[in-house]
Protein backbone atom coordinates (compact mmCIF):
# COMPACT_ATOMS: atom_id res chain seq x y z
CA UNK A 1 0.00 0.00 0.00
CA UNK A 2 1.14 3.53 -0.87
CA UNK A 3 2.19 6.07 1.74
CA UNK A 4 0.20 9.27 2.25
CA UNK A 5 2.39 12.38 2.53
CA UNK A 6 0.99 15.57 4.06
CA UNK A 7 2.63 18.77 2.83
CA UNK A 8 1.82 22.41 3.57
CA UNK A 9 2.96 25.57 5.28
CA UNK A 10 4.19 25.75 8.89
CA UNK A 11 1.29 25.77 11.30
CA UNK A 12 -1.40 24.64 8.85
CA UNK A 13 -2.04 21.60 11.04
CA UNK A 14 -0.20 18.70 9.36
CA UNK A 15 0.52 17.07 12.73
CA UNK A 16 -3.05 17.45 14.04
CA UNK A 17 -4.50 16.12 10.79
CA UNK A 18 -2.07 13.18 10.91
CA UNK A 19 -3.22 12.30 14.45
CA UNK A 20 -6.86 12.46 13.35
CA UNK A 21 -6.21 10.19 10.32
CA UNK A 22 -4.58 7.69 12.66
CA UNK A 23 -7.77 7.76 14.76
CA UNK A 24 -9.98 7.18 11.73
CA UNK A 25 -7.87 4.44 10.10
CA UNK A 26 -5.44 1.69 10.99
CA UNK A 27 -2.48 3.66 9.65
CA UNK A 28 0.68 4.40 11.61
CA UNK A 29 2.09 7.91 11.34
CA UNK A 30 5.57 9.36 11.28
CA UNK A 31 6.77 12.94 10.98
CA UNK A 32 9.91 13.92 9.03
CA UNK A 33 10.90 16.58 11.58
CA UNK A 34 10.67 13.98 14.37
CA UNK A 35 12.83 11.56 12.35
CA UNK A 36 15.44 14.30 11.84
CA UNK A 37 15.40 15.27 15.52
CA UNK A 38 15.97 11.69 16.56
CA UNK A 39 18.70 11.13 13.93
CA UNK A 40 20.51 14.20 15.25
CA UNK A 41 19.45 13.89 18.88
CA UNK A 42 18.69 17.64 18.98
CA UNK A 43 15.85 20.01 18.12
CA UNK A 44 15.25 21.56 14.68
CA UNK A 45 15.82 25.00 16.18
CA UNK A 46 19.29 23.91 17.38
CA UNK A 47 20.13 22.32 14.02
CA UNK A 48 19.23 25.56 12.18
CA UNK A 49 21.13 27.70 14.68
CA UNK A 50 24.31 25.59 14.78
CA UNK A 51 24.53 24.17 11.24
CA UNK A 52 22.32 26.41 9.10
CA UNK A 53 19.41 25.70 6.80
CA UNK A 54 21.40 23.93 4.03
CA UNK A 55 22.49 21.24 6.50
CA UNK A 56 18.86 20.72 7.58
CA UNK A 57 17.73 20.44 3.94
CA UNK A 58 20.39 17.78 3.33
CA UNK A 59 18.94 15.80 6.25
CA UNK A 60 15.48 16.11 4.66
CA UNK A 61 16.92 14.65 1.43
CA UNK A 62 18.41 11.75 3.35
CA UNK A 63 15.09 11.06 5.07
CA UNK A 64 13.26 11.28 1.71
CA UNK A 65 15.51 8.60 0.20
CA UNK A 66 14.98 6.36 3.23
CA UNK A 67 11.19 6.82 3.03
CA UNK A 68 11.13 5.91 -0.65
CA UNK A 69 13.24 2.81 -0.10
CA UNK A 70 12.03 1.47 3.22
CA UNK A 71 8.59 2.81 4.19
CA UNK A 72 5.16 1.82 2.88
CA UNK A 73 1.52 2.06 3.95
CA UNK A 74 2.41 4.88 6.34
CA UNK A 75 0.97 8.33 6.97
CA UNK A 76 3.86 10.77 6.69
CA UNK A 77 3.59 14.35 7.93
CA UNK A 78 6.39 16.66 6.85
CA UNK A 79 8.12 19.92 7.72
CA UNK A 80 6.93 22.88 5.63
CA UNK A 81 9.94 22.79 3.27
CA UNK A 82 10.15 19.01 2.82
CA UNK A 83 8.05 19.13 -0.36
CA UNK A 84 11.16 20.32 -2.25
CA UNK A 85 12.91 16.93 -2.07
CA UNK A 86 13.45 15.66 -5.62
CA UNK A 87 11.80 12.26 -5.05
CA UNK A 88 8.61 13.48 -3.29
CA UNK A 89 6.20 11.84 -5.75
CA UNK A 90 8.09 8.52 -5.46
CA UNK A 91 7.32 8.38 -1.73
CA UNK A 92 3.54 8.16 -2.02
CA UNK A 93 0.32 10.11 -2.61
CA UNK A 94 1.04 13.78 -1.90
CA UNK A 95 -1.73 15.69 -0.09
CA UNK A 96 -1.41 19.48 0.22
CA UNK A 97 -3.20 21.04 3.20
CA UNK A 98 -4.05 24.54 2.04
CA UNK A 99 -5.28 27.62 3.92
CA UNK A 100 -4.81 31.39 3.61
CA UNK A 101 -1.80 32.81 5.47
CA UNK A 102 -4.01 34.84 7.83
CA UNK A 103 -5.83 31.69 8.98
CA UNK A 104 -2.56 29.83 9.53
CA UNK A 105 -1.09 32.72 11.51
CA UNK A 106 -4.22 33.03 13.62
CA UNK A 107 -4.15 29.28 14.29
CA UNK A 108 -0.60 29.53 15.65
CA UNK A 109 -1.19 32.76 17.59
CA UNK A 110 -4.30 31.53 19.35
CA UNK A 111 -2.90 28.09 20.25
CA UNK A 112 -2.56 27.52 24.02
CA UNK A 113 1.20 26.96 23.46
CA UNK A 114 1.53 29.81 20.94
CA UNK A 115 4.88 30.99 22.30
CA UNK A 116 6.62 27.66 21.99
CA UNK A 117 4.91 26.92 18.65
CA UNK A 118 6.48 30.10 17.25
CA UNK A 119 9.79 29.78 19.06
CA UNK A 120 10.54 26.32 17.69
CA UNK A 121 10.10 27.48 14.08
CA UNK A 122 13.20 29.34 12.82
CA UNK A 123 11.45 30.46 9.62
CA UNK A 124 8.46 31.92 11.50
CA UNK A 125 10.37 34.47 13.59
CA UNK A 126 9.51 37.45 11.40
CA UNK A 127 5.90 37.66 10.22
CA UNK A 128 6.66 39.59 7.01
CA UNK A 129 9.34 37.09 6.01
CA UNK A 130 7.00 34.20 6.81
CA UNK A 131 4.26 35.74 4.69
CA UNK A 132 6.68 36.20 1.78
CA UNK A 133 7.78 32.57 2.09
CA UNK A 134 4.11 31.50 2.12
CA UNK A 135 3.46 33.46 -1.07
CA UNK A 136 6.48 31.97 -2.81
CA UNK A 137 5.60 28.46 -1.79
CA UNK A 138 1.80 28.38 -2.22
CA UNK A 139 1.90 27.67 -6.01
CA UNK A 140 4.76 25.19 -5.53
CA UNK A 141 2.83 23.15 -2.94
CA UNK A 142 -0.08 23.00 -5.34
CA UNK A 143 2.12 21.88 -8.22
CA UNK A 144 3.73 19.16 -6.08
CA UNK A 145 0.41 17.73 -4.84
CA UNK A 146 -1.73 14.87 -6.14
CA UNK A 147 -4.60 16.06 -3.94
CA UNK A 148 -5.31 19.56 -2.55
CA UNK A 149 -7.45 19.89 0.57
CA UNK A 150 -8.67 23.32 1.67
CA UNK A 151 -8.64 23.06 5.45
CA UNK A 152 -9.91 26.53 6.33
CA UNK A 153 -12.96 26.56 8.57
CA UNK A 154 -13.14 22.74 8.70
CA UNK A 155 -13.03 20.47 11.75
CA UNK A 156 -10.20 17.94 11.99
CA UNK A 157 -12.50 14.93 11.62
CA UNK A 158 -13.95 16.37 8.42
CA UNK A 159 -10.48 17.04 6.96
CA UNK A 160 -9.23 13.54 7.85
CA UNK A 161 -12.36 11.93 6.37
CA UNK A 162 -11.97 13.92 3.15
CA UNK A 163 -8.33 12.89 2.80
CA UNK A 164 -9.01 9.19 3.37
CA UNK A 165 -11.88 9.23 0.90
CA UNK A 166 -9.88 11.05 -1.82
CA UNK A 167 -6.77 8.91 -1.36
CA UNK A 168 -8.84 5.73 -1.70
CA UNK A 169 -10.38 7.08 -4.94
CA UNK A 170 -6.89 7.96 -6.20
CA UNK A 171 -5.40 4.49 -5.49
C1 LIG B 1 10.18 24.45 7.91
C2 LIG B 1 9.10 23.98 8.63
C3 LIG B 1 9.23 23.31 9.93
C4 LIG B 1 10.60 22.65 10.07
C5 LIG B 1 11.67 23.65 9.80
C6 LIG B 1 11.58 24.27 8.40
C7 LIG B 1 9.95 25.12 6.61
O1 LIG B 1 8.20 22.32 10.09
O2 LIG B 1 10.73 21.57 9.19
O3 LIG B 1 11.59 24.65 10.79
O4 LIG B 1 10.90 25.26 5.81
O5 LIG B 1 8.78 25.50 6.34
P1 LIG B 1 6.62 22.67 10.34
O6 LIG B 1 6.00 22.84 8.99
O7 LIG B 1 6.11 21.49 11.07
O8 LIG B 1 6.59 23.92 11.14
mmCIF file of C-alpha atoms and ligand atoms in Angstrom:
data_model
loop_
_atom_site.group_PDB
_atom_site.id
_atom_site.type_symbol
_atom_site.label_atom_id
_atom_site.label_comp_id
_atom_site.label_asym_id
_atom_site.label_seq_id
_atom_site.Cartn_x
_atom_site.Cartn_y
_atom_site.Cartn_z
ATOM 1 C CA UNK A 1 0.000 0.000 0.000
ATOM 2 C CA UNK A 2 1.137 3.534 -0.871
ATOM 3 C CA UNK A 3 2.191 6.068 1.743
ATOM 4 C CA UNK A 4 0.197 9.272 2.246
ATOM 5 C CA UNK A 5 2.389 12.384 2.534
ATOM 6 C CA UNK A 6 0.986 15.571 4.057
ATOM 7 C CA UNK A 7 2.625 18.766 2.831
ATOM 8 C CA UNK A 8 1.820 22.410 3.574
ATOM 9 C CA UNK A 9 2.960 25.569 5.278
ATOM 10 C CA UNK A 10 4.195 25.747 8.887
ATOM 11 C CA UNK A 11 1.287 25.773 11.302
ATOM 12 C CA UNK A 12 -1.402 24.644 8.854
ATOM 13 C CA UNK A 13 -2.041 21.597 11.044
ATOM 14 C CA UNK A 14 -0.205 18.699 9.358
ATOM 15 C CA UNK A 15 0.517 17.065 12.726
ATOM 16 C CA UNK A 16 -3.045 17.453 14.037
ATOM 17 C CA UNK A 17 -4.501 16.115 10.791
ATOM 18 C CA UNK A 18 -2.074 13.176 10.907
ATOM 19 C CA UNK A 19 -3.218 12.298 14.453
ATOM 20 C CA UNK A 20 -6.862 12.455 13.349
ATOM 21 C CA UNK A 21 -6.208 10.193 10.320
ATOM 22 C CA UNK A 22 -4.575 7.689 12.663
ATOM 23 C CA UNK A 23 -7.765 7.755 14.764
ATOM 24 C CA UNK A 24 -9.983 7.178 11.726
ATOM 25 C CA UNK A 25 -7.874 4.435 10.102
ATOM 26 C CA UNK A 26 -5.443 1.690 10.993
ATOM 27 C CA UNK A 27 -2.482 3.661 9.651
ATOM 28 C CA UNK A 28 0.676 4.396 11.611
ATOM 29 C CA UNK A 29 2.089 7.912 11.337
ATOM 30 C CA UNK A 30 5.567 9.355 11.281
ATOM 31 C CA UNK A 31 6.775 12.941 10.982
ATOM 32 C CA UNK A 32 9.909 13.915 9.031
ATOM 33 C CA UNK A 33 10.904 16.582 11.581
ATOM 34 C CA UNK A 34 10.670 13.978 14.369
ATOM 35 C CA UNK A 35 12.828 11.560 12.350
ATOM 36 C CA UNK A 36 15.437 14.303 11.836
ATOM 37 C CA UNK A 37 15.399 15.275 15.517
ATOM 38 C CA UNK A 38 15.972 11.690 16.561
ATOM 39 C CA UNK A 39 18.698 11.135 13.926
ATOM 40 C CA UNK A 40 20.512 14.202 15.249
ATOM 41 C CA UNK A 41 19.452 13.894 18.879
ATOM 42 C CA UNK A 42 18.688 17.637 18.977
ATOM 43 C CA UNK A 43 15.845 20.008 18.117
ATOM 44 C CA UNK A 44 15.247 21.558 14.675
ATOM 45 C CA UNK A 45 15.822 24.998 16.181
ATOM 46 C CA UNK A 46 19.292 23.915 17.380
ATOM 47 C CA UNK A 47 20.131 22.318 14.022
ATOM 48 C CA UNK A 48 19.230 25.563 12.183
ATOM 49 C CA UNK A 49 21.135 27.704 14.678
ATOM 50 C CA UNK A 50 24.307 25.588 14.783
ATOM 51 C CA UNK A 51 24.530 24.170 11.240
ATOM 52 C CA UNK A 52 22.319 26.408 9.097
ATOM 53 C CA UNK A 53 19.411 25.701 6.799
ATOM 54 C CA UNK A 54 21.400 23.927 4.034
ATOM 55 C CA UNK A 55 22.494 21.239 6.499
ATOM 56 C CA UNK A 56 18.864 20.722 7.582
ATOM 57 C CA UNK A 57 17.730 20.438 3.940
ATOM 58 C CA UNK A 58 20.395 17.784 3.333
ATOM 59 C CA UNK A 59 18.935 15.797 6.246
ATOM 60 C CA UNK A 60 15.484 16.105 4.660
ATOM 61 C CA UNK A 61 16.916 14.650 1.427
ATOM 62 C CA UNK A 62 18.408 11.748 3.345
ATOM 63 C CA UNK A 63 15.087 11.059 5.068
ATOM 64 C CA UNK A 64 13.260 11.275 1.709
ATOM 65 C CA UNK A 65 15.512 8.596 0.199
ATOM 66 C CA UNK A 66 14.980 6.359 3.227
ATOM 67 C CA UNK A 67 11.192 6.824 3.032
ATOM 68 C CA UNK A 68 11.133 5.908 -0.653
ATOM 69 C CA UNK A 69 13.238 2.807 -0.102
ATOM 70 C CA UNK A 70 12.025 1.467 3.223
ATOM 71 C CA UNK A 71 8.593 2.808 4.189
ATOM 72 C CA UNK A 72 5.162 1.818 2.878
ATOM 73 C CA UNK A 73 1.523 2.064 3.947
ATOM 74 C CA UNK A 74 2.405 4.875 6.344
ATOM 75 C CA UNK A 75 0.975 8.328 6.967
ATOM 76 C CA UNK A 76 3.860 10.771 6.685
ATOM 77 C CA UNK A 77 3.594 14.349 7.927
ATOM 78 C CA UNK A 78 6.387 16.665 6.851
ATOM 79 C CA UNK A 79 8.125 19.923 7.717
ATOM 80 C CA UNK A 80 6.930 22.878 5.633
ATOM 81 C CA UNK A 81 9.940 22.786 3.273
ATOM 82 C CA UNK A 82 10.153 19.006 2.819
ATOM 83 C CA UNK A 83 8.053 19.135 -0.365
ATOM 84 C CA UNK A 84 11.162 20.321 -2.254
ATOM 85 C CA UNK A 85 12.913 16.928 -2.067
ATOM 86 C CA UNK A 86 13.451 15.659 -5.619
ATOM 87 C CA UNK A 87 11.804 12.261 -5.046
ATOM 88 C CA UNK A 88 8.613 13.484 -3.288
ATOM 89 C CA UNK A 89 6.198 11.841 -5.748
ATOM 90 C CA UNK A 90 8.088 8.521 -5.455
ATOM 91 C CA UNK A 91 7.325 8.376 -1.726
ATOM 92 C CA UNK A 92 3.543 8.165 -2.019
ATOM 93 C CA UNK A 93 0.315 10.112 -2.614
ATOM 94 C CA UNK A 94 1.036 13.777 -1.901
ATOM 95 C CA UNK A 95 -1.725 15.693 -0.094
ATOM 96 C CA UNK A 96 -1.414 19.477 0.222
ATOM 97 C CA UNK A 97 -3.205 21.042 3.202
ATOM 98 C CA UNK A 98 -4.051 24.535 2.037
ATOM 99 C CA UNK A 99 -5.277 27.621 3.923
ATOM 100 C CA UNK A 100 -4.807 31.392 3.606
ATOM 101 C CA UNK A 101 -1.796 32.810 5.470
ATOM 102 C CA UNK A 102 -4.012 34.837 7.826
ATOM 103 C CA UNK A 103 -5.830 31.687 8.982
ATOM 104 C CA UNK A 104 -2.555 29.826 9.533
ATOM 105 C CA UNK A 105 -1.086 32.723 11.510
ATOM 106 C CA UNK A 106 -4.224 33.029 13.621
ATOM 107 C CA UNK A 107 -4.149 29.279 14.295
ATOM 108 C CA UNK A 108 -0.603 29.528 15.651
ATOM 109 C CA UNK A 109 -1.195 32.763 17.587
ATOM 110 C CA UNK A 110 -4.301 31.532 19.350
ATOM 111 C CA UNK A 111 -2.901 28.095 20.246
ATOM 112 C CA UNK A 112 -2.557 27.523 24.018
ATOM 113 C CA UNK A 113 1.198 26.962 23.455
ATOM 114 C CA UNK A 114 1.525 29.810 20.943
ATOM 115 C CA UNK A 115 4.875 30.992 22.295
ATOM 116 C CA UNK A 116 6.623 27.656 21.994
ATOM 117 C CA UNK A 117 4.905 26.922 18.648
ATOM 118 C CA UNK A 118 6.482 30.098 17.252
ATOM 119 C CA UNK A 119 9.792 29.780 19.062
ATOM 120 C CA UNK A 120 10.535 26.320 17.694
ATOM 121 C CA UNK A 121 10.096 27.481 14.077
ATOM 122 C CA UNK A 122 13.196 29.337 12.822
ATOM 123 C CA UNK A 123 11.447 30.456 9.624
ATOM 124 C CA UNK A 124 8.458 31.923 11.498
ATOM 125 C CA UNK A 125 10.375 34.472 13.587
ATOM 126 C CA UNK A 126 9.511 37.449 11.395
ATOM 127 C CA UNK A 127 5.904 37.663 10.222
ATOM 128 C CA UNK A 128 6.664 39.594 7.015
ATOM 129 C CA UNK A 129 9.336 37.095 6.006
ATOM 130 C CA UNK A 130 7.003 34.196 6.812
ATOM 131 C CA UNK A 131 4.255 35.737 4.686
ATOM 132 C CA UNK A 132 6.676 36.197 1.780
ATOM 133 C CA UNK A 133 7.781 32.567 2.093
ATOM 134 C CA UNK A 134 4.113 31.496 2.121
ATOM 135 C CA UNK A 135 3.456 33.461 -1.074
ATOM 136 C CA UNK A 136 6.480 31.972 -2.808
ATOM 137 C CA UNK A 137 5.596 28.459 -1.785
ATOM 138 C CA UNK A 138 1.801 28.376 -2.221
ATOM 139 C CA UNK A 139 1.901 27.672 -6.006
ATOM 140 C CA UNK A 140 4.764 25.190 -5.528
ATOM 141 C CA UNK A 141 2.833 23.153 -2.943
ATOM 142 C CA UNK A 142 -0.085 23.003 -5.336
ATOM 143 C CA UNK A 143 2.122 21.881 -8.218
ATOM 144 C CA UNK A 144 3.730 19.164 -6.077
ATOM 145 C CA UNK A 145 0.413 17.732 -4.842
ATOM 146 C CA UNK A 146 -1.731 14.867 -6.137
ATOM 147 C CA UNK A 147 -4.604 16.063 -3.938
ATOM 148 C CA UNK A 148 -5.309 19.563 -2.554
ATOM 149 C CA UNK A 149 -7.455 19.893 0.571
ATOM 150 C CA UNK A 150 -8.675 23.317 1.668
ATOM 151 C CA UNK A 151 -8.637 23.057 5.446
ATOM 152 C CA UNK A 152 -9.913 26.532 6.333
ATOM 153 C CA UNK A 153 -12.963 26.555 8.566
ATOM 154 C CA UNK A 154 -13.140 22.745 8.699
ATOM 155 C CA UNK A 155 -13.030 20.468 11.748
ATOM 156 C CA UNK A 156 -10.201 17.942 11.991
ATOM 157 C CA UNK A 157 -12.497 14.928 11.619
ATOM 158 C CA UNK A 158 -13.953 16.368 8.424
ATOM 159 C CA UNK A 159 -10.476 17.037 6.964
ATOM 160 C CA UNK A 160 -9.234 13.544 7.848
ATOM 161 C CA UNK A 161 -12.361 11.931 6.368
ATOM 162 C CA UNK A 162 -11.975 13.921 3.155
ATOM 163 C CA UNK A 163 -8.327 12.894 2.801
ATOM 164 C CA UNK A 164 -9.012 9.193 3.373
ATOM 165 C CA UNK A 165 -11.876 9.233 0.896
ATOM 166 C CA UNK A 166 -9.884 11.051 -1.821
ATOM 167 C CA UNK A 167 -6.771 8.909 -1.355
ATOM 168 C CA UNK A 168 -8.836 5.732 -1.703
ATOM 169 C CA UNK A 169 -10.375 7.077 -4.945
ATOM 170 C CA UNK A 170 -6.888 7.956 -6.199
ATOM 171 C CA UNK A 171 -5.399 4.488 -5.488
HETATM 172 C C1 LIG B 1 10.184 24.451 7.912
HETATM 173 C C2 LIG B 1 9.099 23.979 8.630
HETATM 174 C C3 LIG B 1 9.226 23.314 9.934
HETATM 175 C C4 LIG B 1 10.600 22.652 10.073
HETATM 176 C C5 LIG B 1 11.672 23.647 9.803
HETATM 177 C C6 LIG B 1 11.575 24.273 8.396
HETATM 178 C C7 LIG B 1 9.946 25.122 6.609
HETATM 179 O O1 LIG B 1 8.204 22.321 10.093
HETATM 180 O O2 LIG B 1 10.730 21.571 9.191
HETATM 181 O O3 LIG B 1 11.588 24.645 10.787
HETATM 182 O O4 LIG B 1 10.895 25.262 5.813
HETATM 183 O O5 LIG B 1 8.785 25.500 6.340
HETATM 184 P P1 LIG B 1 6.625 22.669 10.337
HETATM 185 O O6 LIG B 1 6.004 22.839 8.987
HETATM 186 O O7 LIG B 1 6.108 21.486 11.067
HETATM 187 O O8 LIG B 1 6.587 23.924 11.142
#
